[in-house]
Structures are given as structure tokens and as C-alpha cells.
Amino acid sequence: MTFAVEEINHNDSLLPNVSLGFWIYDSCDTQSRSLQGTMWQLSGHKDPIPNYACRGTSTLAAVIGDDKSRMSITMAQLLGVYKHAQVSYASSVAALSDKSQFPSFLRTTPSDEFQSLGIARLIAFFGWTWVGILAENNDYGLIGSQMLKEELIKAGVCVAFYETIPLFYSQEKMQRIVEVVEKTTARVIVVFSTANNLFPAMLAIVKGDISGKVWIATDGWGEYPLFDKKEFLKTLKGTIALSVPTGNIPRFKEYLYELHPSRSTDDIFIGQFWEKAFGCSWNDSNTDQATGQEGKLCTGKENLRTLDIRFFDMANLRFVYNAYNAVYVVTHALHAIQSCEPGKGPFFNGSCANIEHFAPWQLLHYIRKVRFQNTMGREIFFDLNGNPPASYDILNWHLLSNGSFSYVNIGHYDSGAAKGQDIKVNNSAIVWSEGYTQAPVSTCSESCKPGYRKAILNGRPVCCFECIPCSEEEFSNQTDATECMKCPDDQWPTTSRDGCRKKSIKFLSYQDPLGMSLAVISMLGALVPAIILVVFIRNRHTPVVKANNRDLSYLLLLALILCFGFSLVFIGHPTTLTCMVRQIAFGIVFAICISCLLAKTIMVVVAFRAAKPNSNLRSWLGPRLPNSLVFSCSLVQVLICITWLIVAPPFSQMNMKSQMGKIIIECNEGSLTLFWCMLGYLGLLATVSFIVAFLARKLPDSFNEAKFITFSMLIFGAVWLAFIPAYLSTTGKYTVAVEIFAILSSSAGLLACIFFPKCYIILMRPEMNTKKFLMGKTTGNLKKTK
């Protein structure tokens, strides 16, 4: 401050013909002394008198300070009453931004609001989600840490513990802090405190031999030599701190080298500094600077240039630089008052303030409007809350070979930059605490891999969770997914549930063993009635073939060939055309088969009745009756099928729900009502045929097929009654296989019951295939009937 004042007084372009002076008052780190000093500055009298000023021709321009927030709050409450400008270089507590309480307070250091945001961004940058917080029990620690907690919650970071550091030493409280820090699983701990208040707590932690923690320091202790001692080296190595940016003050180092107690007799601090720097003591009682330190005496001939101490390190001027800027803020405001042209001023009727006699509120107005570039080229100005642009250097505590810490700049945080560009860190320059070669992982729970989702544990923070595998129908393709997702309809989760793959397409194909087996059976089944048909044609004039209507036998054999053949339509990739063809063909061909059997049975009854004298049924013994029966019964089924095709025909569809991970290409029957009507009509024909055949089974005829038709209908009914529950309980290709099996089984039953006995006679017992044998058998049957 004194350097800045002297520099300004020698600057002809800034405040020409006006000299600045200053008073220094030591608040001694107590609020009562800071309040006393403020009253003294306001009144200009050693004994403070409220609302009274006795300072002669000198005008109090502004107050620079204090450094600690609790001091500044006390001062700002008083200075705000009189609208006296107060510019602090280190007080960062966010409460001071409240202009309703502190209307005349401004600062050249960023508010803790931005520091909290910067720490939260730093924690998020390293991916830490589980951190502890220690905060000193005052406005700086409590308000700052509370704002930090809010920012951490927004960033998805959980607080493992929150403990306050007492302002007055408490053994019980220190013991609790040590226990909490020792037991916590969090590897990262943020400390919102000043160095003096943190010292006892950190000393207790060091004595507890706690290591493996990464400490995040605020600007209140991030660069203080108080911890530059042997006992702290192991614990605090690798600490990461946020600190206000450093600045360059030209010629300041030379100014410091020229300091001497004999040249500045009014400065009470230089003599004390001299004793500390050279390890000596003054023996001149008149200098009022003796400290009583034992050892060698100070001679005044000591040379500051011979000292190699951090005090002369101009590379880390942080709060010092803020104090330098604070003086220039006030100076530029005064210069604006001096440069004001009457009629163009900011006050009533364009009036200006008088540089020699201005009111405090007039200077405050100009300070709020200040805007200039400092020696680093940074623009200095204030927002509506009296805060400057917020930026921080990120420091890392490196352990030097001489057993001290070096605070190395590893990055920068700028609150005004865009998200993603606001924080920059040089990872390669970081030295981590003992036991770590890279950024440690600090999480409450291990991350959930893709294929799992997080399940929050009851009563625990959201960062504490367990990993639950996704269900068979869901997947997650990112780490720490909160929910598993459904795959598109045509896809299915992979085995590890970390992505989707195309569902396998399934249908009863010829390459499938089941489909291949049914296809072979179908072809062999169609070959049998075809062979029988050839046998019947070659033996068409024999009595066995001519018995029971030879033409109906041919038609029935052709229908059975089609029944076996059309089973192949059910195999292969279903299309809308094949879906319609297979069901319609199945319904009509089977209707023809059963109609033929019904016609055969009825002809047996008609033939028996026609044999009686004077019977009117003899005219029905020709081919007209069976042909009409077959045609009319089949026509009904044809009409049902045509109606089905018109109203709601079968079609091909992709069934994605019935089987997990598979797309079933299947036929949708369209109208289930008409599908079951078709089957119901077949059942009706089969029932009528069974009843008629059962009643006619003992009637005499040259070759009565009624008993064989009865058995065939029993087999047919049993197969299709078993088909209904099997059809309804299966899915996919097995539904098709069940239907094919029912068709083949019922066709085989009809073929075996009706034609195998005749083939046996034709091929194996030709002596029975004579008219004489059959007539004799008929005579025998008539006698039994009588």
C-alpha cells in the first residue's frame, strides 16, 4: 500500500497536484480493535467520538482492508452508515456481497461464491463424487462451505461428512474430527478455513497418522507458510489449493530492499520485520521497536539483499497484488472526481464533486464506476455487488528437497469463461499425496459397468448405491446408468446387457431339423396314397375297387395326396400368399375328404334300404347322390373360406413379443372366428360321418366300409381334439409344427383305415378279390342279420 501511494504521488498523469497520504491501524486480528480503528479513522481523534470528525484539511478518502472477512464485516457495518468506501483485498465471504447490509463495501478479491463454484468444478474435473468437508465455525467457513455443498449437489457429488472447526480449541471436538477423517472412505477432503483456525485441527490429524487423503484448500490457507513445517510434510504433500491470481508489481522488489528502520521511523512494522529477518534484537529503547529477543543485537548495517527468504519472492504476489490494486481503485475514482467537468457531472444538474471537499457517498459513486487495466493487463471493475471479475490459480503443494513446500501453479479457473473452458489443469505437473501416482478415485460405491444400473441404498446419499444387472429385456450402454433401457422392437440385449443386437428370425424352415423331418414325412405320406391310387386304377375292374363307389375312392385318394402335399406349404418363410393358401387349402381339401367318407357311408345305408321290396331309394343308387353330397358339403366350406378371405384374410406378421430375443415370422389368422368356424365345420362333418358310419357298421354289403370309416373318424376326432390345446399352448414354429402333425396324423389315419384293408386284399389275398367270394360273404352277413 505504501509503495502504491508513493508511486501514485510520483505519477504526474494520475491525480496531478494532489498528494495521497495514509494512516495504518493494526486490528490485531480482533473485531473490537478493527471497530476501534475504524472509529479513529472516521473521527480523526485518538479517542473515538461518534458523528464527530477532527482531521483538519485532510479528507478521509477510503479505507483499505481488512484482510479477514469477520473484521471487514464489523468495519463495513459502521462505514456503511456514513457511506465511506471500504475496499478489501482479502475478505471473500459471500455475505459481504449483500448491498442492503454493506452498501459501501467493495473488494479486489473474488467472492467465496465463485471460489465454491471453482472448487466444485475442480472436483468434477477429477471425477470425484465422494468428498468430505471441514469448515471453520464463522461466516467464512460456514457460508462458503454451504455454498460449496449446493454446488456439489448440482454437480452430482455427495458429501461424506461435514464437520466444523472450532474457533477456540476443544479437545473433544478435535478428537471427533480426527475420528471422522480416519474412518471416512472419502479420499478427498475440502477445508474451508483460515490457516490460524485450521492449524490445531490439522496438527491433531497429523498426530493421528492419517494419510492417503487429498486435501483441497481454499484461499484462506492455500499458500500460508504456517504449515511449512516438518510434521505436516507427509500429510499435506499433494494438497491442491485455489488462490487468487498472482500479479506483477514493477520495481516493488527494489522498494523492499531499500526498507530500513532508520528511514521509516513512523512505520511500526519495519523494526519488527528486521528482527525476524536477521534474528537479532534492537537495544535502542527510544526506537520503541525492541522486542526483547535474546541473542545478537541489530546494528542497522544488515543487508536485505543477502537474505534468501520467501518474502522477496515476487512470483507469488497474490493478496499483496490485491492491496496494490485496491489503492489504484481509490486513486482512479479520485482522478475521475478531479477530471469532472462542471455541467457534465453525475450529480444533481450535472454538478461535480470537489476533490478537496467531497462527501463520502460521492467518492463511493465513482469507485463503483471504476474501470481500468492494471499492470498485468487485467481489467479491474466491480459488478453490482462490489465484486471484481472472479478467477483463481490452482496450486499444488510440492515437497522440496530442503523440507519445505513449493506452491506450483498447475492450472487456472475463470468463472467468466464458457462451461468446459472455465477450468484448465496440467495433470502432468501434479504431485499427489503419499501412495498415489495419479488422481485417486473417491467414490462411495464402485461405478456400475454397462449392463448394470444404479440402485440407491435407503438412508444413504445418492452416490452410495449398488449395481443391479439389467433384466433380460433391457440394457445399459454407459457407466453408472440410473435406468436400463429397452431395445428397439427388432433388437435384443446382448449377453452382457451392454448393447443391442439384431433379433434372430425364426420360422419353421426346411433347414430346421423339425421342418426337414415334417417335409420328408409329408412327401412320403403323399407318395403312399399316390401308389394306392395307381394300384386302384390298375385294378379298377376288380370287385374290391368297384365296391363302395370307385369314383369316390379316387377322389378321396386325390384329396389325401393333397392333404399330405399341402403340408409343405406350412414349411418355409411365411408370406401373406402362403398364409392364405395353406389355411384355405387345408380347410377345403379336408372337407372333400370327410365329404367323400360321409357320401360312402350314406351310400351303404341307401344300398341296404334300396334292397327291400318296393323301396323308393333305388333311384338314388347312381353316382348322382354321392357326387351331390360331396359337392354340397364341400361348397359350404368353400363359402366359409371365401367369406374369411373377404372379411379378414390370413397374413404374415413379425411376432417380436412371444419369445425373448427372437422375431417369429408367423401367420396371423386374421379372423379367429372364421378360422374356428372352418375347423368347427370339419368337426361337424366328421361327427355326422362318425354317427352314420357307426350306425351302418353292421349293415350287409358286398364290402361294407362303415366300420373302417368309424375307426377313421375316431382317429380324426382324437387328433383334432388333441390339436386344440396343443395349438393354443405353443408359440412360433412349434404352433405350425403342431398343425402339420395334426394334418399328417389325421390324413394317415384316414388312409390307413379306409385303404389299407383293400390294398391287403388286392395285393396279398387276390383270391378274396372275386365277386363269388364277396357275394358269399354278403349271404353270410344276411343270415346273421336275420
mmCIF file of N, CA and C in Angstrom, residues 268-364:
data_model
loop_
_atom_site.group_PDB
_atom_site.id
_atom_site.type_symbol
_atom_site.label_atom_id
_atom_site.label_comp_id
_atom_site.label_asym_id
_atom_site.label_seq_id
_atom_site.Cartn_x
_atom_site.Cartn_y
_atom_site.Cartn_z
ATOM 1 N N ILE A 268 5.779 1.247 12.321
ATOM 2 C CA ILE A 268 5.988 0.386 13.487
ATOM 3 C C ILE A 268 6.322 -1.046 13.096
ATOM 4 N N PHE A 269 6.165 -1.380 11.825
ATOM 5 C CA PHE A 269 6.326 -2.778 11.419
ATOM 6 C C PHE A 269 7.738 -3.103 10.952
ATOM 7 N N ILE A 270 8.463 -2.098 10.442
ATOM 8 C CA ILE A 270 9.759 -2.394 9.823
ATOM 9 C C ILE A 270 10.765 -2.910 10.845
ATOM 10 N N GLY A 271 10.762 -2.309 12.035
ATOM 11 C CA GLY A 271 11.695 -2.770 13.061
ATOM 12 C C GLY A 271 11.439 -4.214 13.456
ATOM 13 N N GLN A 272 10.166 -4.588 13.570
ATOM 14 C CA GLN A 272 9.826 -5.983 13.914
ATOM 15 C C GLN A 272 10.243 -6.928 12.787
ATOM 16 N N PHE A 273 10.004 -6.487 11.547
ATOM 17 C CA PHE A 273 10.412 -7.307 10.414
ATOM 18 C C PHE A 273 11.922 -7.514 10.407
ATOM 19 N N TRP A 274 12.656 -6.476 10.706
ATOM 20 C CA TRP A 274 14.123 -6.546 10.697
ATOM 21 C C TRP A 274 14.615 -7.599 11.688
ATOM 22 N N GLU A 275 14.019 -7.610 12.874
ATOM 23 C CA GLU A 275 14.398 -8.580 13.895
ATOM 24 C C GLU A 275 14.109 -10.013 13.426
ATOM 25 N N LYS A 276 12.939 -10.221 12.829
ATOM 26 C CA LYS A 276 12.572 -11.555 12.339
ATOM 27 C C LYS A 276 13.495 -12.005 11.216
ATOM 28 N N ALA A 277 13.813 -11.079 10.301
ATOM 29 C CA ALA A 277 14.595 -11.424 9.114
ATOM 30 C C ALA A 277 16.033 -11.785 9.454
ATOM 31 N N PHE A 278 16.637 -11.026 10.413
ATOM 32 C CA PHE A 278 18.058 -11.221 10.704
ATOM 33 C C PHE A 278 18.305 -11.941 12.024
ATOM 34 N N GLY A 279 17.248 -12.277 12.765
ATOM 35 C CA GLY A 279 17.418 -12.988 14.025
ATOM 36 C C GLY A 279 18.168 -12.192 15.067
ATOM 37 N N CYS A 280 17.891 -10.901 15.142
ATOM 38 C CA CYS A 280 18.554 -10.028 16.104
ATOM 39 C C CYS A 280 17.513 -9.223 16.869
ATOM 40 N N SER A 281 17.964 -8.396 17.765
ATOM 41 C CA SER A 281 17.039 -7.551 18.526
ATOM 42 C C SER A 281 17.622 -6.164 18.676
ATOM 43 N N TRP A 282 16.737 -5.189 18.704
ATOM 44 C CA TRP A 282 17.167 -3.788 18.877
ATOM 45 C C TRP A 282 17.392 -3.515 20.364
ATOM 46 N N ASN A 283 18.402 -2.703 20.624
ATOM 47 C CA ASN A 283 18.719 -2.352 22.005
ATOM 48 C C ASN A 283 18.484 -0.890 22.281
ATOM 49 N N ASP A 284 17.840 -0.209 21.361
ATOM 50 C CA ASP A 284 17.571 1.225 21.499
ATOM 51 C C ASP A 284 16.159 1.397 22.019
ATOM 52 N N SER A 285 16.025 1.744 23.274
ATOM 53 C CA SER A 285 14.691 1.890 23.868
ATOM 54 C C SER A 285 13.922 3.047 23.282
ATOM 55 N N ASN A 286 14.644 4.000 22.674
ATOM 56 C CA ASN A 286 13.963 5.167 22.113
ATOM 57 C C ASN A 286 13.272 4.872 20.786
ATOM 58 N N THR A 287 13.703 3.736 20.194
ATOM 59 C CA THR A 287 13.096 3.419 18.893
ATOM 60 C C THR A 287 11.702 2.824 19.042
ATOM 61 N N ASP A 288 11.392 2.400 20.284
ATOM 62 C CA ASP A 288 10.076 1.802 20.548
ATOM 63 C C ASP A 288 9.820 0.575 19.671
ATOM 64 N N GLN A 289 10.953 -0.130 19.332
ATOM 65 C CA GLN A 289 10.821 -1.299 18.469
ATOM 66 C C GLN A 289 11.469 -2.534 19.078
ATOM 67 N N ALA A 290 11.941 -2.417 20.343
ATOM 68 C CA ALA A 290 12.580 -3.567 20.971
ATOM 69 C C ALA A 290 11.566 -4.652 21.223
ATOM 70 N N THR A 291 11.936 -5.865 20.973
ATOM 71 C CA THR A 291 11.034 -6.994 21.155
ATOM 72 C C THR A 291 11.454 -7.876 22.302
ATOM 73 N N GLY A 292 12.624 -7.593 22.891
ATOM 74 C CA GLY A 292 13.081 -8.428 23.985
ATOM 75 C C GLY A 292 13.688 -9.722 23.514
ATOM 76 N N GLN A 293 13.942 -9.889 22.209
ATOM 77 C CA GLN A 293 14.510 -11.125 21.692
ATOM 78 C C GLN A 293 15.957 -11.254 22.147
ATOM 79 N N GLU A 294 16.314 -12.382 22.703
ATOM 80 C CA GLU A 294 17.673 -12.635 23.153
ATOM 81 C C GLU A 294 18.559 -12.995 21.974
ATOM 82 N N GLY A 295 19.890 -12.791 22.129
ATOM 83 C CA GLY A 295 20.854 -13.099 21.079
ATOM 84 C C GLY A 295 21.570 -11.870 20.619
ATOM 85 N N LYS A 296 21.987 -11.906 19.338
ATOM 86 C CA LYS A 296 22.761 -10.776 18.828
ATOM 87 C C LYS A 296 21.892 -9.543 18.666
ATOM 88 N N LEU A 297 22.537 -8.399 18.698
ATOM 89 C CA LEU A 297 21.855 -7.116 18.563
ATOM 90 C C LEU A 297 21.804 -6.708 17.094
ATOM 91 N N CYS A 298 20.730 -6.006 16.755
ATOM 92 C CA CYS A 298 20.616 -5.456 15.408
ATOM 93 C C CYS A 298 21.448 -4.183 15.331
ATOM 94 N N THR A 299 22.232 -4.058 14.253
ATOM 95 C CA THR A 299 23.103 -2.877 14.104
ATOM 96 C C THR A 299 22.560 -1.895 13.075
ATOM 97 N N GLY A 300 21.674 -2.332 12.223
ATOM 98 C CA GLY A 300 21.192 -1.485 11.150
ATOM 99 C C GLY A 300 22.030 -1.567 9.906
ATOM 100 N N LYS A 301 23.183 -2.271 9.999
ATOM 101 C CA LYS A 301 24.067 -2.428 8.845
ATOM 102 C C LYS A 301 23.768 -3.714 8.068
ATOM 103 N N GLU A 302 22.807 -4.483 8.548
ATOM 104 C CA GLU A 302 22.443 -5.701 7.846
ATOM 105 C C GLU A 302 21.915 -5.355 6.449
ATOM 106 N N ASN A 303 22.114 -6.260 5.504
ATOM 107 C CA ASN A 303 21.725 -6.017 4.113
ATOM 108 C C ASN A 303 20.610 -7.000 3.724
ATOM 109 N N LEU A 304 19.472 -6.454 3.365
ATOM 110 C CA LEU A 304 18.335 -7.316 2.986
ATOM 111 C C LEU A 304 18.618 -8.138 1.729
ATOM 112 N N ARG A 305 19.519 -7.662 0.884
ATOM 113 C CA ARG A 305 19.811 -8.367 -0.364
ATOM 114 C C ARG A 305 20.516 -9.704 -0.117
ATOM 115 N N THR A 306 21.067 -9.875 1.070
ATOM 116 C CA THR A 306 21.761 -11.129 1.386
ATOM 117 C C THR A 306 20.797 -12.226 1.824
ATOM 118 N N LEU A 307 19.521 -11.885 2.035
ATOM 119 C CA LEU A 307 18.547 -12.854 2.533
ATOM 120 C C LEU A 307 17.921 -13.643 1.379
ATOM 121 N N ASP A 308 17.805 -14.940 1.582
ATOM 122 C CA ASP A 308 17.113 -15.799 0.606
ATOM 123 C C ASP A 308 15.854 -16.343 1.280
ATOM 124 N N ILE A 309 14.839 -15.504 1.347
ATOM 125 C CA ILE A 309 13.594 -15.863 2.020
ATOM 126 C C ILE A 309 12.423 -15.616 1.079
ATOM 127 N N ARG A 310 11.309 -16.271 1.386
ATOM 128 C CA ARG A 310 10.126 -16.186 0.534
ATOM 129 C C ARG A 310 9.552 -14.776 0.469
ATOM 130 N N PHE A 311 9.871 -13.951 1.451
ATOM 131 C CA PHE A 311 9.341 -12.589 1.491
ATOM 132 C C PHE A 311 9.675 -11.811 0.222
ATOM 133 N N PHE A 312 10.809 -12.112 -0.376
ATOM 134 C CA PHE A 312 11.250 -11.371 -1.559
ATOM 135 C C PHE A 312 10.894 -12.095 -2.861
ATOM 136 N N ASP A 313 10.066 -13.119 -2.768
ATOM 137 C CA ASP A 313 9.630 -13.849 -3.964
ATOM 138 C C ASP A 313 8.510 -13.060 -4.645
ATOM 139 N N MET A 314 8.832 -12.416 -5.733
ATOM 140 C CA MET A 314 7.862 -11.566 -6.424
ATOM 141 C C MET A 314 6.978 -12.366 -7.393
ATOM 142 N N ALA A 315 7.202 -13.687 -7.459
ATOM 143 C CA ALA A 315 6.420 -14.511 -8.398
ATOM 144 C C ALA A 315 5.064 -14.903 -7.825
ATOM 145 N N ASN A 316 4.871 -14.700 -6.527
ATOM 146 C CA ASN A 316 3.619 -15.138 -5.903
ATOM 147 C C ASN A 316 2.963 -14.009 -5.114
ATOM 148 N N LEU A 317 2.859 -12.862 -5.741
ATOM 149 C CA LEU A 317 2.173 -11.730 -5.108
ATOM 150 C C LEU A 317 0.683 -11.868 -5.388
ATOM 151 N N ARG A 318 -0.055 -12.299 -4.397
ATOM 152 C CA ARG A 318 -1.482 -12.548 -4.584
ATOM 153 C C ARG A 318 -2.316 -11.514 -3.830
ATOM 154 N N PHE A 319 -2.484 -11.697 -2.542
ATOM 155 C CA PHE A 319 -3.233 -10.699 -1.780
ATOM 156 C C PHE A 319 -2.459 -9.380 -1.725
ATOM 157 N N VAL A 320 -1.139 -9.471 -1.827
ATOM 158 C CA VAL A 320 -0.319 -8.253 -1.921
ATOM 159 C C VAL A 320 -0.714 -7.466 -3.160
ATOM 160 N N TYR A 321 -0.875 -8.196 -4.252
ATOM 161 C CA TYR A 321 -1.246 -7.535 -5.504
ATOM 162 C C TYR A 321 -2.665 -6.966 -5.414
ATOM 163 N N ASN A 322 -3.544 -7.664 -4.691
ATOM 164 C CA ASN A 322 -4.903 -7.149 -4.494
ATOM 165 C C ASN A 322 -4.888 -5.838 -3.718
ATOM 166 N N ALA A 323 -4.000 -5.742 -2.714
ATOM 167 C CA ALA A 323 -3.881 -4.487 -1.947
ATOM 168 C C ALA A 323 -3.367 -3.370 -2.856
ATOM 169 N N TYR A 324 -2.428 -3.697 -3.706
ATOM 170 C CA TYR A 324 -1.894 -2.737 -4.679
ATOM 171 C C TYR A 324 -3.011 -2.240 -5.589
ATOM 172 N N ASN A 325 -3.843 -3.185 -6.081
ATOM 173 C CA ASN A 325 -4.972 -2.795 -6.943
ATOM 174 C C ASN A 325 -5.994 -1.969 -6.193
ATOM 175 N N ALA A 326 -6.204 -2.272 -4.896
ATOM 176 C CA ALA A 326 -7.192 -1.533 -4.100
ATOM 177 C C ALA A 326 -6.823 -0.056 -4.004
ATOM 178 N N VAL A 327 -5.530 0.241 -3.829
ATOM 179 C CA VAL A 327 -5.087 1.642 -3.774
ATOM 180 C C VAL A 327 -5.354 2.328 -5.106
ATOM 181 N N TYR A 328 -5.094 1.614 -6.196
ATOM 182 C CA TYR A 328 -5.315 2.206 -7.511
ATOM 183 C C TYR A 328 -6.808 2.382 -7.812
ATOM 184 N N VAL A 329 -7.652 1.510 -7.264
ATOM 185 C CA VAL A 329 -9.101 1.686 -7.432
ATOM 186 C C VAL A 329 -9.529 3.028 -6.854
ATOM 187 N N VAL A 330 -9.095 3.302 -5.619
ATOM 188 C CA VAL A 330 -9.456 4.566 -4.969
ATOM 189 C C VAL A 330 -8.857 5.734 -5.736
ATOM 190 N N THR A 331 -7.627 5.566 -6.192
ATOM 191 C CA THR A 331 -6.941 6.652 -6.902
ATOM 192 C C THR A 331 -7.659 6.999 -8.204
ATOM 193 N N HIS A 332 -8.042 5.982 -8.969
ATOM 194 C CA HIS A 332 -8.761 6.246 -10.228
ATOM 195 C C HIS A 332 -10.102 6.908 -9.965
ATOM 196 N N ALA A 333 -10.752 6.568 -8.866
ATOM 197 C CA ALA A 333 -12.007 7.237 -8.522
ATOM 198 C C ALA A 333 -11.758 8.702 -8.184
ATOM 199 N N LEU A 334 -10.693 8.965 -7.426
ATOM 200 C CA LEU A 334 -10.348 10.358 -7.106
ATOM 201 C C LEU A 334 -9.974 11.128 -8.362
ATOM 202 N N HIS A 335 -9.256 10.453 -9.255
ATOM 203 C CA HIS A 335 -8.878 11.114 -10.511
ATOM 204 C C HIS A 335 -10.118 11.462 -11.330
ATOM 205 N N ALA A 336 -11.119 10.608 -11.285
ATOM 206 C CA ALA A 336 -12.370 10.883 -12.006
ATOM 207 C C ALA A 336 -13.071 12.101 -11.416
ATOM 208 N N ILE A 337 -13.014 12.240 -10.081
ATOM 209 C CA ILE A 337 -13.597 13.427 -9.441
ATOM 210 C C ILE A 337 -12.843 14.671 -9.905
ATOM 211 N N GLN A 338 -11.495 14.567 -9.904
ATOM 212 C CA GLN A 338 -10.675 15.716 -10.290
ATOM 213 C C GLN A 338 -10.905 16.101 -11.745
ATOM 214 N N SER A 339 -11.177 15.122 -12.594
ATOM 215 C CA SER A 339 -11.317 15.372 -14.035
ATOM 216 C C SER A 339 -12.734 15.758 -14.431
ATOM 217 N N CYS A 340 -13.640 15.795 -13.498
ATOM 218 C CA CYS A 340 -15.041 16.072 -13.826
ATOM 219 C C CYS A 340 -15.211 17.509 -14.317
ATOM 220 N N GLU A 341 -15.955 17.666 -15.392
ATOM 221 C CA GLU A 341 -16.259 18.996 -15.942
ATOM 222 C C GLU A 341 -17.617 19.448 -15.434
ATOM 223 N N PRO A 342 -17.710 20.658 -14.868
ATOM 224 C CA PRO A 342 -18.997 21.170 -14.362
ATOM 225 C C PRO A 342 -20.058 21.139 -15.459
ATOM 226 N N GLY A 343 -21.221 20.733 -15.103
ATOM 227 C CA GLY A 343 -22.320 20.607 -16.054
ATOM 228 C C GLY A 343 -22.402 19.233 -16.679
ATOM 229 N N LYS A 344 -21.332 18.444 -16.555
ATOM 230 C CA LYS A 344 -21.305 17.084 -17.102
ATOM 231 C C LYS A 344 -21.119 16.043 -16.005
ATOM 232 N N GLY A 345 -21.259 16.468 -14.775
ATOM 233 C CA GLY A 345 -21.041 15.562 -13.659
ATOM 234 C C GLY A 345 -22.201 14.596 -13.449
ATOM 235 N N PRO A 346 -22.013 13.639 -12.587
ATOM 236 C CA PRO A 346 -23.040 12.609 -12.376
ATOM 237 C C PRO A 346 -24.092 12.979 -11.332
ATOM 238 N N PHE A 347 -23.924 14.164 -10.727
ATOM 239 C CA PHE A 347 -24.835 14.526 -9.639
ATOM 240 C C PHE A 347 -25.876 15.544 -10.102
ATOM 241 N N PHE A 348 -26.585 16.115 -9.185
ATOM 242 C CA PHE A 348 -27.738 16.991 -9.486
ATOM 243 C C PHE A 348 -27.350 18.115 -10.430
ATOM 244 N N ASN A 349 -28.112 18.276 -11.504
ATOM 245 C CA ASN A 349 -27.887 19.314 -12.522
ATOM 246 C C ASN A 349 -26.490 19.230 -13.140
ATOM 247 N N GLY A 350 -25.943 18.003 -13.214
ATOM 248 C CA GLY A 350 -24.629 17.831 -13.832
ATOM 249 C C GLY A 350 -23.487 18.329 -12.989
ATOM 250 N N SER A 351 -23.715 18.477 -11.720
ATOM 251 C CA SER A 351 -22.664 19.010 -10.844
ATOM 252 C C SER A 351 -21.594 17.959 -10.578
ATOM 253 N N CYS A 352 -20.422 18.435 -10.158
ATOM 254 C CA CYS A 352 -19.288 17.574 -9.850
ATOM 255 C C CYS A 352 -18.948 17.674 -8.366
ATOM 256 N N ALA A 353 -18.243 16.712 -7.889
ATOM 257 C CA ALA A 353 -17.726 16.752 -6.518
ATOM 258 C C ALA A 353 -16.426 17.542 -6.501
ATOM 259 N N ASN A 354 -16.113 18.157 -5.348
ATOM 260 C CA ASN A 354 -14.881 18.923 -5.164
ATOM 261 C C ASN A 354 -13.800 17.984 -4.642
ATOM 262 N N ILE A 355 -12.674 17.906 -5.350
ATOM 263 C CA ILE A 355 -11.613 16.993 -4.975
ATOM 264 C C ILE A 355 -11.074 17.295 -3.582
ATOM 265 N N GLU A 356 -11.201 18.563 -3.133
ATOM 266 C CA GLU A 356 -10.682 18.929 -1.815
ATOM 267 C C GLU A 356 -11.721 18.727 -0.709
ATOM 268 N N HIS A 357 -12.990 18.808 -1.063
ATOM 269 C CA HIS A 357 -14.042 18.645 -0.057
ATOM 270 C C HIS A 357 -15.203 17.867 -0.686
ATOM 271 N N PHE A 358 -15.090 16.573 -0.728
ATOM 272 C CA PHE A 358 -16.154 15.742 -1.300
ATOM 273 C C PHE A 358 -16.811 14.934 -0.186
ATOM 274 N N ALA A 359 -18.062 14.608 -0.429
ATOM 275 C CA ALA A 359 -18.780 13.762 0.527
ATOM 276 C C ALA A 359 -18.400 12.302 0.291
ATOM 277 N N PRO A 360 -18.421 11.474 1.341
ATOM 278 C CA PRO A 360 -18.050 10.057 1.170
ATOM 279 C C PRO A 360 -18.868 9.344 0.115
ATOM 280 N N TRP A 361 -20.160 9.664 0.072
ATOM 281 C CA TRP A 361 -21.012 8.961 -0.894
ATOM 282 C C TRP A 361 -20.677 9.338 -2.333
ATOM 283 N N GLN A 362 -20.088 10.562 -2.527
ATOM 284 C CA GLN A 362 -19.702 10.956 -3.889
ATOM 285 C C GLN A 362 -18.513 10.124 -4.390
ATOM 286 N N LEU A 363 -17.521 9.933 -3.520
ATOM 287 C CA LEU A 363 -16.403 9.083 -3.920
ATOM 288 C C LEU A 363 -16.868 7.647 -4.126
ATOM 289 N N LEU A 364 -17.779 7.163 -3.287
ATOM 290 C CA LEU A 364 -18.294 5.797 -3.421
ATOM 291 C C LEU A 364 -18.935 5.598 -4.784
#
